[in-house]
């Protein structure tokens, strides 16, 4: 009789009195499952493993194991809920361990033939087990040694491949190609690792010093001791991109050891004090370019004293980023002392500049600018269309670079009434996060813009109202001159734009392109861009999950941001 499970198959009479029971007990009773049956099945399976043994069934009759085994192979399970439905045969599959036990079961000292060379040998505890074509056997001592060497070599190759993938991924994030470093790079890395003893080398060249300085800044190793390597009386340009570990006294050494400096860049200079700035103002008489990022310890009086000094009045390039202590009075002092001579001005993330009338003074003092950046203002209403139009009108003969990132109060008017008539010399344009400009303004700007010969650097990140029409006009206007282009998160760009560009447009000078989070970009778009941009070196596609490694692109094109690119 086959074992089966049926509903409502209980051992008690329907009219009998039942005691309290749990939900699990009631469920098992309804399914016809009892603890006695489970116990009997366990004892039955246990006795099957004993040769010649017997087992018991519900009635207490002893049955030989062979009959029980044959009967178990014919067990049927009812797959339905009713007893009259079709029943299927069921045979319990063997476990993996049981299958392995059935293949090879030998002990030490047994004579076997080698699976590799078919030579007879005596098996030992050192014999290597091997599987081939579904068969499991053992290897002779010589073949076992060879197999062990192969496994070690394969493991070593796997580790080396993993290291190589990590290096390739790291180079990809640095926007570089993984290649064998030159002898000069090896020497610079050795010097960087032994920077504390580098004075014994003597002169290593200005260019190499700058490379070492960048490596130290990247590794956060630029400190009070290593800074002395880059201080020289003949140095005219100095760039420290991480000054977080350089204290006040070491910063004074810049003016002491480099009195002929003409350009000074200090990034992350949170330890720059008022005394340092005053010392620079009294010693660096040749300073023309001054760039600071993060000097939040300099107060308002120190800024005004510096601009009133001889050094401050001679400045031609000034950059100030990330400080809350540069107030409206400081900006007025800057404009009064060196505004007419400034050729480059960058004011970014300055929270204390909150006066609209002070910003309106800019066109009255700045008349010879080549580069202007006013980005991330404290309030969006500080920078409006009238201010930018006036600045463009005053500096129309010299202005080459314009950055207005996050000046979100600007509209299409400054494009049509300011940039188009007065932007004849503009080559670099950055308008990140301008959410009020749309196809109307950008289309009018680039449509028949004959006074401008073409832009080399365009940044329209997160200008979310732009569509294919305005982007196509922009690219058609500057296709022959573009070197860098950023269209990150311009989400309304469709695939038809790239199909249109592929027919009649090429970008012979474009080397960098950012198309991140433009969902229409896929493998076919990558193939188009690879073809129409022959000098494109870096293409960023972050957030575009349809870009894969199957895209047909040039070998020398580095694609960054694909989900399939992993370490």
PDB file of N, CA, C and O in Angstrom, residues 383-412:
ATOM      1  N   UNK A 383      22.696  87.813  -7.851  1.00  0.00           N
ATOM      2  CA  UNK A 383      23.195  87.852  -9.226  1.00  0.00           C
ATOM      3  C   UNK A 383      21.991  87.780 -10.158  1.00  0.00           C
ATOM      4  O   UNK A 383      21.298  86.756 -10.208  1.00  0.00           O
ATOM      5  N   UNK A 384      21.741  88.864 -10.881  1.00  0.00           N
ATOM      6  CA  UNK A 384      20.593  88.893 -11.782  1.00  0.00           C
ATOM      7  C   UNK A 384      21.049  89.203 -13.206  1.00  0.00           C
ATOM      8  O   UNK A 384      22.243  89.385 -13.484  1.00  0.00           O
ATOM      9  N   UNK A 385      20.095  89.266 -14.104  1.00  0.00           N
ATOM     10  CA  UNK A 385      20.407  89.476 -15.519  1.00  0.00           C
ATOM     11  C   UNK A 385      21.072  90.831 -15.768  1.00  0.00           C
ATOM     12  O   UNK A 385      22.027  90.935 -16.557  1.00  0.00           O
ATOM     13  N   UNK A 386      20.595  91.881 -15.119  1.00  0.00           N
ATOM     14  CA  UNK A 386      21.148  93.217 -15.357  1.00  0.00           C
ATOM     15  C   UNK A 386      22.623  93.292 -14.980  1.00  0.00           C
ATOM     16  O   UNK A 386      23.431  93.907 -15.692  1.00  0.00           O
ATOM     17  N   UNK A 387      22.993  92.679 -13.858  1.00  0.00           N
ATOM     18  CA  UNK A 387      24.389  92.708 -13.422  1.00  0.00           C
ATOM     19  C   UNK A 387      25.292  92.028 -14.442  1.00  0.00           C
ATOM     20  O   UNK A 387      26.347  92.572 -14.818  1.00  0.00           O
ATOM     21  N   UNK A 388      24.906  90.852 -14.912  1.00  0.00           N
ATOM     22  CA  UNK A 388      25.750  90.113 -15.856  1.00  0.00           C
ATOM     23  C   UNK A 388      25.798  90.830 -17.206  1.00  0.00           C
ATOM     24  O   UNK A 388      26.858  90.887 -17.852  1.00  0.00           O
ATOM     25  N   UNK A 389      24.686  91.389 -17.635  1.00  0.00           N
ATOM     26  CA  UNK A 389      24.682  92.120 -18.910  1.00  0.00           C
ATOM     27  C   UNK A 389      25.629  93.316 -18.844  1.00  0.00           C
ATOM     28  O   UNK A 389      26.403  93.584 -19.779  1.00  0.00           O
ATOM     29  N   UNK A 390      25.622  94.038 -17.725  1.00  0.00           N
ATOM     30  CA  UNK A 390      26.520  95.186 -17.575  1.00  0.00           C
ATOM     31  C   UNK A 390      27.985  94.750 -17.538  1.00  0.00           C
ATOM     32  O   UNK A 390      28.858  95.400 -18.133  1.00  0.00           O
ATOM     33  N   UNK A 391      28.269  93.641 -16.837  1.00  0.00           N
ATOM     34  CA  UNK A 391      29.642  93.145 -16.794  1.00  0.00           C
ATOM     35  C   UNK A 391      30.121  92.718 -18.179  1.00  0.00           C
ATOM     36  O   UNK A 391      31.270  92.983 -18.564  1.00  0.00           O
ATOM     37  N   UNK A 392      29.258  92.061 -18.931  1.00  0.00           N
ATOM     38  CA  UNK A 392      29.633  91.640 -20.282  1.00  0.00           C
ATOM     39  C   UNK A 392      29.846  92.840 -21.197  1.00  0.00           C
ATOM     40  O   UNK A 392      30.757  92.846 -22.040  1.00  0.00           O
ATOM     41  N   UNK A 393      29.033  93.855 -21.030  1.00  0.00           N
ATOM     42  CA  UNK A 393      29.175  95.037 -21.877  1.00  0.00           C
ATOM     43  C   UNK A 393      30.484  95.768 -21.601  1.00  0.00           C
ATOM     44  O   UNK A 393      31.151  96.256 -22.525  1.00  0.00           O
ATOM     45  N   UNK A 394      30.882  95.829 -20.329  1.00  0.00           N
ATOM     46  CA  UNK A 394      32.106  96.542 -19.968  1.00  0.00           C
ATOM     47  C   UNK A 394      33.349  95.760 -20.381  1.00  0.00           C
ATOM     48  O   UNK A 394      34.361  96.344 -20.798  1.00  0.00           O
ATOM     49  N   UNK A 395      33.297  94.434 -20.291  1.00  0.00           N
ATOM     50  CA  UNK A 395      34.473  93.597 -20.557  1.00  0.00           C
ATOM     51  C   UNK A 395      34.358  92.832 -21.872  1.00  0.00           C
ATOM     52  O   UNK A 395      34.985  91.781 -22.036  1.00  0.00           O
ATOM     53  N   UNK A 396      33.582  93.323 -22.796  1.00  0.00           N
ATOM     54  CA  UNK A 396      33.322  92.576 -24.028  1.00  0.00           C
ATOM     55  C   UNK A 396      34.579  92.381 -24.874  1.00  0.00           C
ATOM     56  O   UNK A 396      34.677  91.404 -25.625  1.00  0.00           O
ATOM     57  N   UNK A 397      35.552  93.272 -24.762  1.00  0.00           N
ATOM     58  CA  UNK A 397      36.744  93.172 -25.603  1.00  0.00           C
ATOM     59  C   UNK A 397      37.802  92.227 -25.040  1.00  0.00           C
ATOM     60  O   UNK A 397      38.766  91.904 -25.744  1.00  0.00           O
ATOM     61  N   UNK A 398      37.646  91.791 -23.795  1.00  0.00           N
ATOM     62  CA  UNK A 398      38.705  90.981 -23.176  1.00  0.00           C
ATOM     63  C   UNK A 398      38.207  89.673 -22.563  1.00  0.00           C
ATOM     64  O   UNK A 398      38.987  88.723 -22.435  1.00  0.00           O
ATOM     65  N   UNK A 399      36.951  89.584 -22.185  1.00  0.00           N
ATOM     66  CA  UNK A 399      36.463  88.431 -21.432  1.00  0.00           C
ATOM     67  C   UNK A 399      36.485  87.167 -22.284  1.00  0.00           C
ATOM     68  O   UNK A 399      35.879  87.115 -23.358  1.00  0.00           O
ATOM     69  N   UNK A 400      37.184  86.145 -21.782  1.00  0.00           N
ATOM     70  CA  UNK A 400      37.318  84.874 -22.496  1.00  0.00           C
ATOM     71  C   UNK A 400      36.678  83.704 -21.755  1.00  0.00           C
ATOM     72  O   UNK A 400      36.352  82.697 -22.376  1.00  0.00           O
ATOM     73  N   UNK A 401      36.530  83.819 -20.450  1.00  0.00           N
ATOM     74  CA  UNK A 401      35.991  82.715 -19.651  1.00  0.00           C
ATOM     75  C   UNK A 401      34.951  83.257 -18.683  1.00  0.00           C
ATOM     76  O   UNK A 401      35.205  84.245 -17.982  1.00  0.00           O
ATOM     77  N   UNK A 402      33.783  82.603 -18.643  1.00  0.00           N
ATOM     78  CA  UNK A 402      32.679  83.046 -17.788  1.00  0.00           C
ATOM     79  C   UNK A 402      32.090  81.840 -17.069  1.00  0.00           C
ATOM     80  O   UNK A 402      31.699  80.853 -17.695  1.00  0.00           O
ATOM     81  N   UNK A 403      32.039  81.927 -15.738  1.00  0.00           N
ATOM     82  CA  UNK A 403      31.496  80.855 -14.906  1.00  0.00           C
ATOM     83  C   UNK A 403      30.437  81.451 -13.992  1.00  0.00           C
ATOM     84  O   UNK A 403      30.742  82.299 -13.144  1.00  0.00           O
ATOM     85  N   UNK A 404      29.194  81.002 -14.160  1.00  0.00           N
ATOM     86  CA  UNK A 404      28.066  81.491 -13.364  1.00  0.00           C
ATOM     87  C   UNK A 404      27.310  80.321 -12.739  1.00  0.00           C
ATOM     88  O   UNK A 404      26.078  80.298 -12.713  1.00  0.00           O
ATOM     89  N   UNK A 405      28.025  79.352 -12.228  1.00  0.00           N
ATOM     90  CA  UNK A 405      27.399  78.164 -11.653  1.00  0.00           C
ATOM     91  C   UNK A 405      26.508  78.532 -10.469  1.00  0.00           C
ATOM     92  O   UNK A 405      26.895  79.314  -9.591  1.00  0.00           O
ATOM     93  N   UNK A 406      25.320  77.937 -10.472  1.00  0.00           N
ATOM     94  CA  UNK A 406      24.338  78.058  -9.389  1.00  0.00           C
ATOM     95  C   UNK A 406      23.835  79.494  -9.190  1.00  0.00           C
ATOM     96  O   UNK A 406      23.246  79.792  -8.155  1.00  0.00           O
ATOM     97  N   UNK A 407      24.016  80.356 -10.147  1.00  0.00           N
ATOM     98  CA  UNK A 407      23.356  81.668 -10.097  1.00  0.00           C
ATOM     99  C   UNK A 407      21.961  81.480 -10.686  1.00  0.00           C
ATOM    100  O   UNK A 407      21.666  81.884 -11.825  1.00  0.00           O
ATOM    101  N   UNK A 408      21.114  80.870  -9.914  1.00  0.00           N
ATOM    102  CA  UNK A 408      19.858  80.338 -10.441  1.00  0.00           C
ATOM    103  C   UNK A 408      18.787  81.391 -10.685  1.00  0.00           C
ATOM    104  O   UNK A 408      17.686  81.055 -11.127  1.00  0.00           O
ATOM    105  N   UNK A 409      19.083  82.657 -10.414  1.00  0.00           N
ATOM    106  CA  UNK A 409      18.117  83.709 -10.719  1.00  0.00           C
ATOM    107  C   UNK A 409      18.265  84.224 -12.148  1.00  0.00           C
ATOM    108  O   UNK A 409      17.461  85.030 -12.609  1.00  0.00           O
ATOM    109  N   UNK A 410      19.292  83.759 -12.848  1.00  0.00           N
ATOM    110  CA  UNK A 410      19.513  84.180 -14.229  1.00  0.00           C
ATOM    111  C   UNK A 410      18.510  83.506 -15.155  1.00  0.00           C
ATOM    112  O   UNK A 410      18.136  82.347 -14.960  1.00  0.00           O
ATOM    113  N   UNK A 411      18.109  84.239 -16.187  1.00  0.00           N
ATOM    114  CA  UNK A 411      17.129  83.738 -17.147  1.00  0.00           C
ATOM    115  C   UNK A 411      17.709  83.810 -18.562  1.00  0.00           C
ATOM    116  O   UNK A 411      18.889  84.127 -18.765  1.00  0.00           O
ATOM    117  N   UNK A 412      16.852  83.550 -19.537  1.00  0.00           N
ATOM    118  CA  UNK A 412      17.288  83.610 -20.936  1.00  0.00           C
ATOM    119  C   UNK A 412      17.706  85.015 -21.355  1.00  0.00           C
ATOM    120  O   UNK A 412      18.422  85.187 -22.349  1.00  0.00           O
TER     121      UNK A 412
END
